[in-house]
Structure formats: structure tokens, C-alpha cells
Short mmCIF file of C-alpha atoms in Angstrom, two decimals:
data_model
loop_
_atom_site.label_atom_id
_atom_site.label_comp_id
_atom_site.label_asym_id
_atom_site.label_seq_id
_atom_site.Cartn_x
_atom_site.Cartn_y
_atom_site.Cartn_z
CA UNK A 1 16.41 -49.24 2.38
CA UNK A 2 18.88 -49.86 -0.45
CA UNK A 3 21.81 -47.87 -1.79
CA UNK A 4 19.81 -47.04 -4.92
CA UNK A 5 16.96 -45.66 -2.81
CA UNK A 6 19.49 -43.69 -0.79
CA UNK A 7 20.79 -42.25 -4.06
CA UNK A 8 17.21 -41.35 -5.11
CA UNK A 9 16.65 -39.48 -1.86
CA UNK A 10 19.98 -37.66 -2.12
CA UNK A 11 19.17 -36.57 -5.63
CA UNK A 12 15.67 -35.41 -4.68
CA UNK A 13 17.12 -33.46 -1.75
CA UNK A 14 19.68 -31.87 -4.10
CA UNK A 15 16.91 -30.80 -6.49
CA UNK A 16 15.04 -29.04 -3.69
CA UNK A 17 18.28 -27.43 -2.48
CA UNK A 18 18.71 -26.03 -6.01
CA UNK A 19 15.13 -24.73 -5.89
CA UNK A 20 15.75 -22.94 -2.58
CA UNK A 21 18.98 -21.44 -3.92
CA UNK A 22 17.43 -20.15 -7.15
CA UNK A 23 16.85 -16.40 -7.32
CA UNK A 24 13.95 -16.85 -9.72
CA UNK A 25 11.25 -19.29 -8.52
CA UNK A 26 10.30 -20.28 -12.06
CA UNK A 27 13.94 -21.07 -12.93
CA UNK A 28 14.12 -23.23 -9.79
CA UNK A 29 10.92 -24.97 -10.86
CA UNK A 30 12.38 -25.74 -14.31
CA UNK A 31 15.51 -27.21 -12.71
CA UNK A 32 13.32 -29.36 -10.46
CA UNK A 33 11.16 -30.54 -13.38
CA UNK A 34 14.19 -31.46 -15.49
CA UNK A 35 15.72 -33.37 -12.58
CA UNK A 36 12.50 -35.26 -11.89
CA UNK A 37 12.18 -36.24 -15.54
CA UNK A 38 15.74 -37.59 -15.45
CA UNK A 39 15.04 -39.61 -12.29
CA UNK A 40 11.76 -41.02 -13.59
CA UNK A 41 13.29 -42.00 -16.92
CA UNK A 42 16.43 -43.71 -15.75
CA UNK A 43 16.76 -44.25 -12.01
CA UNK A 44 16.34 -47.84 -10.69
CA UNK A 45 13.98 -46.54 -7.99
CA UNK A 46 11.71 -44.70 -10.42
CA UNK A 47 8.05 -45.29 -9.48
CA UNK A 48 7.40 -46.11 -13.15
CA UNK A 49 7.61 -49.76 -14.16
CA UNK A 50 9.86 -50.83 -17.05
CA UNK A 51 7.13 -50.57 -19.68
CA UNK A 52 6.14 -47.07 -18.57
CA UNK A 53 9.80 -45.99 -18.55
CA UNK A 54 10.27 -47.11 -22.14
CA UNK A 55 7.35 -44.92 -23.22
CA UNK A 56 8.23 -42.03 -20.88
CA UNK A 57 8.62 -38.59 -22.49
CA UNK A 58 8.45 -36.42 -19.39
CA UNK A 59 6.01 -35.70 -16.57
CA UNK A 60 3.11 -33.49 -17.72
CA UNK A 61 2.89 -30.15 -15.90
CA UNK A 62 0.70 -27.07 -16.10
CA UNK A 63 2.59 -23.86 -17.00
CA UNK A 64 4.23 -22.03 -14.09
CA UNK A 65 1.90 -19.48 -12.46
CA UNK A 66 3.68 -17.03 -10.11
CA UNK A 67 0.33 -16.13 -8.50
CA UNK A 68 0.23 -19.63 -6.98
CA UNK A 69 3.42 -19.17 -4.95
CA UNK A 70 2.77 -18.21 -1.33
CA UNK A 71 4.99 -17.32 1.60
CA UNK A 72 2.57 -18.41 4.29
CA UNK A 73 2.70 -17.82 8.03
CA UNK A 74 1.56 -21.01 9.80
CA UNK A 75 -1.43 -20.49 12.09
CA UNK A 76 -2.70 -22.58 14.98
CA UNK A 77 -4.98 -25.57 14.34
CA UNK A 78 -6.68 -27.95 16.71
CA UNK A 79 -4.40 -30.93 17.42
CA UNK A 80 -5.30 -34.14 15.62
CA UNK A 81 -3.46 -37.43 15.07
CA UNK A 82 -3.63 -39.64 12.01
CA UNK A 83 -2.22 -43.17 11.78
CA UNK A 84 -1.82 -44.03 8.12
CA UNK A 85 -1.06 -47.56 6.84
CA UNK A 86 1.47 -47.59 3.98
CA UNK A 87 2.92 -50.25 1.66
CA UNK A 88 6.53 -50.02 2.85
CA UNK A 89 6.68 -48.10 6.12
CA UNK A 90 3.95 -49.76 8.17
CA UNK A 91 1.60 -47.44 10.05
CA UNK A 92 2.89 -43.86 9.82
CA UNK A 93 1.71 -41.37 12.48
CA UNK A 94 1.03 -37.72 11.63
CA UNK A 95 0.13 -34.92 14.06
CA UNK A 96 -1.59 -31.74 12.91
CA UNK A 97 0.65 -28.88 14.03
CA UNK A 98 -0.92 -25.90 12.26
CA UNK A 99 -2.32 -24.68 8.98
CA UNK A 100 -1.55 -22.24 6.18
CA UNK A 101 -3.99 -19.84 4.56
CA UNK A 102 -3.63 -19.50 0.79
CA UNK A 103 -5.29 -16.27 -0.27
CA UNK A 104 -8.16 -16.87 -2.66
CA UNK A 105 -8.00 -20.67 -2.29
CA UNK A 106 -8.47 -21.67 1.33
CA UNK A 107 -6.69 -23.24 4.28
CA UNK A 108 -4.53 -26.38 4.31
CA UNK A 109 -3.47 -28.31 7.40
CA UNK A 110 0.19 -28.86 8.22
CA UNK A 111 1.18 -32.29 9.55
CA UNK A 112 4.28 -33.42 11.42
CA UNK A 113 5.56 -36.91 10.76
CA UNK A 114 5.52 -38.45 14.22
CA UNK A 115 8.28 -41.02 13.69
CA UNK A 116 12.07 -41.01 13.46
CA UNK A 117 13.40 -38.00 11.58
CA UNK A 118 10.14 -36.06 11.73
CA UNK A 119 9.24 -33.54 9.05
CA UNK A 120 6.45 -31.36 7.69
CA UNK A 121 3.93 -33.05 5.41
CA UNK A 122 1.55 -30.97 3.30
CA UNK A 123 -0.72 -32.93 0.95
CA UNK A 124 -3.32 -31.36 -1.35
CA UNK A 125 -6.49 -32.56 -3.00
CA UNK A 126 -8.16 -29.89 -5.12
CA UNK A 127 -11.02 -29.64 -7.59
CA UNK A 128 -8.87 -31.10 -10.39
CA UNK A 129 -8.57 -34.47 -8.59
CA UNK A 130 -9.97 -37.30 -10.65
CA UNK A 131 -9.88 -35.31 -13.89
CA UNK A 132 -6.53 -33.69 -14.71
CA UNK A 133 -4.74 -34.83 -11.53
CA UNK A 134 -4.64 -38.02 -9.46
CA UNK A 135 -7.96 -38.66 -7.75
CA UNK A 136 -6.49 -39.09 -4.27
CA UNK A 137 -4.45 -35.88 -4.39
CA UNK A 138 -0.90 -34.62 -4.64
CA UNK A 139 1.91 -33.55 -2.31
CA UNK A 140 3.38 -30.07 -1.82
CA UNK A 141 5.87 -30.65 1.03
CA UNK A 142 7.31 -33.84 2.50
CA UNK A 143 10.43 -32.57 4.23
CA UNK A 144 11.56 -35.92 5.66
CA UNK A 145 12.08 -36.99 2.03
CA UNK A 146 13.67 -33.70 1.00
CA UNK A 147 10.60 -32.01 -0.53
CA UNK A 148 11.16 -28.64 1.15
CA UNK A 149 10.69 -25.30 -0.63
CA UNK A 150 12.12 -23.26 2.24
CA UNK A 151 11.01 -20.08 3.94
CA UNK A 152 12.28 -17.78 6.67
CA UNK A 153 11.06 -15.30 9.30
CA UNK A 154 8.43 -17.80 10.44
CA UNK A 155 7.08 -18.37 6.92
CA UNK A 156 6.80 -21.45 4.73
CA UNK A 157 7.07 -21.31 0.94
CA UNK A 158 4.00 -23.09 -0.41
CA UNK A 159 4.22 -23.07 -4.20
CA UNK A 160 1.38 -24.96 -5.86
CA UNK A 161 3.42 -25.18 -9.07
CA UNK A 162 5.47 -27.84 -7.25
CA UNK A 163 2.47 -30.07 -6.51
CA UNK A 164 3.49 -33.61 -7.46
CA UNK A 165 1.85 -37.01 -7.48
CA UNK A 166 2.72 -39.62 -4.84
CA UNK A 167 4.15 -42.98 -5.90
CA UNK A 168 0.73 -44.65 -5.78
CA UNK A 169 -0.36 -42.52 -8.76
CA UNK A 170 2.14 -44.37 -10.98
CA UNK A 171 1.86 -47.96 -9.79
CA UNK A 172 -0.88 -49.72 -7.77
CA UNK A 173 1.70 -51.67 -5.72
CA UNK A 174 2.28 -48.50 -3.65
CA UNK A 175 0.01 -47.15 -0.94
CA UNK A 176 0.58 -43.57 0.18
CA UNK A 177 -0.67 -41.15 2.84
CA UNK A 178 -3.42 -39.18 1.12
CA UNK A 179 -5.00 -35.80 1.70
CA UNK A 180 -7.31 -35.75 4.76
CA UNK A 181 -10.34 -33.48 5.01
CA UNK A 182 -8.35 -30.40 6.09
CA UNK A 183 -6.14 -30.63 3.00
CA UNK A 184 -8.87 -30.41 0.39
CA UNK A 185 -9.71 -27.38 -1.70
CA UNK A 186 -12.91 -27.02 -3.71
CA UNK A 187 -11.32 -24.95 -6.47
CA UNK A 188 -9.32 -26.64 -9.21
CA UNK A 189 -5.66 -25.70 -8.95
CA UNK A 190 -4.37 -25.38 -12.52
CA UNK A 191 -0.74 -25.86 -11.52
CA UNK A 192 1.76 -28.60 -10.85
CA UNK A 193 1.98 -32.14 -12.12
CA UNK A 194 -0.89 -33.42 -14.26
CA UNK A 195 -2.01 -36.92 -15.22
CA UNK A 196 -1.32 -38.10 -18.77
CA UNK A 197 -4.36 -39.12 -20.84
CA UNK A 198 -5.49 -42.49 -19.51
CA UNK A 199 -3.37 -42.21 -16.37
CA UNK A 200 -0.20 -44.15 -15.58
CA UNK A 201 -1.81 -47.59 -15.27
#
């Protein structure tokens, strides 16, 4: 941990707080996108290397689609534990604690980070993986790192427009927890962050 990484996490958490406070989900999404572009372009802990930062003109995103925002009630799922090796955090344990049904798309498992701090983790790999999005998938929620879209009355906001690539999509020096079998959708989700032509590296 460094003070610059602490600043990155504070700023990411502030972006998601702004999203949760926004009355209009699309306006919150635009605030989040602008903030991410600013972080990627100029922050010392940007996942982009110096060469990629010099050429950076913004993260590519599909247009916002309000039909891909869900307020999902978590349902029970059979317990399962994953132990995932990562580049910086050692082996990270995750426990399946439920699932969410996304009407017209399918079911995604919800995972709880089983180490200090805890948090909900919701990765996604859909039919666009390997073409317009990163082949190993994207993230929707990672609440221990501030990526939390909110929800109340026992519901979670799952907005596929906020799907974003993990650090390993931008630089091969990173290794990231990826989407397990229960977090894969057959259909291509035309929303969220996209890969630029030729990828990031």
C-alpha cells in the first residue's frame, strides 16, 4: 500500500458515492466515466503504462442502455469457495453467498471476499468476451475497493453499463480474479467498457 494507491481508492470510492447519490442513473454513469478517464490519464496508480497514458484519449464505452440496469433481489446459491492467486494480494479467498437473476440474460453468482474488510464481488464474462471486451471478463461490483452501485430493501443495483475491465486487461504484469463458471452469460452484453482496437497491449 502507498499513499498514491490510497488516494486512488479514495477517489474511486468518491466516484461510486456520486453514482449512488445521482437521481438519474445515466447522469451518475457519465460522472463515473469522466472520473475514470481522469484517473487513467493522470493518476500515478493508473493501470496504464506511461506510453499508453501518452496516447490515452478516454476509455471506450458502449452507449448507456437503461434496460440493462437491474435492482436485483439476491437468491440463495449452493455454498462454494474459491482461492484465487493474484499478483499483489497473494491467494484471495471468495465464498459464494448467493446469486442475482437478470431478466432476459441469466443468473450471476455473488461472491464474498473472505479476507480482511470483506465485500461483495460480482464479475461478469459475457458473449462479447474476446471480441469487443476483455477475453477473461469484466467486473460489475467489487465493494471492498469501492465499486458499489447501492441498493435498498434487500436489493442490489446491478447496472451492466458500469461493467469495467480489471487491471490485467491493461497490463500483463497484473493478475486478477476472473469470472468463474457461475458468472458467465452466453449473450453478448452491449454495455459497459469496451476494448480499443488492438487491445491495450
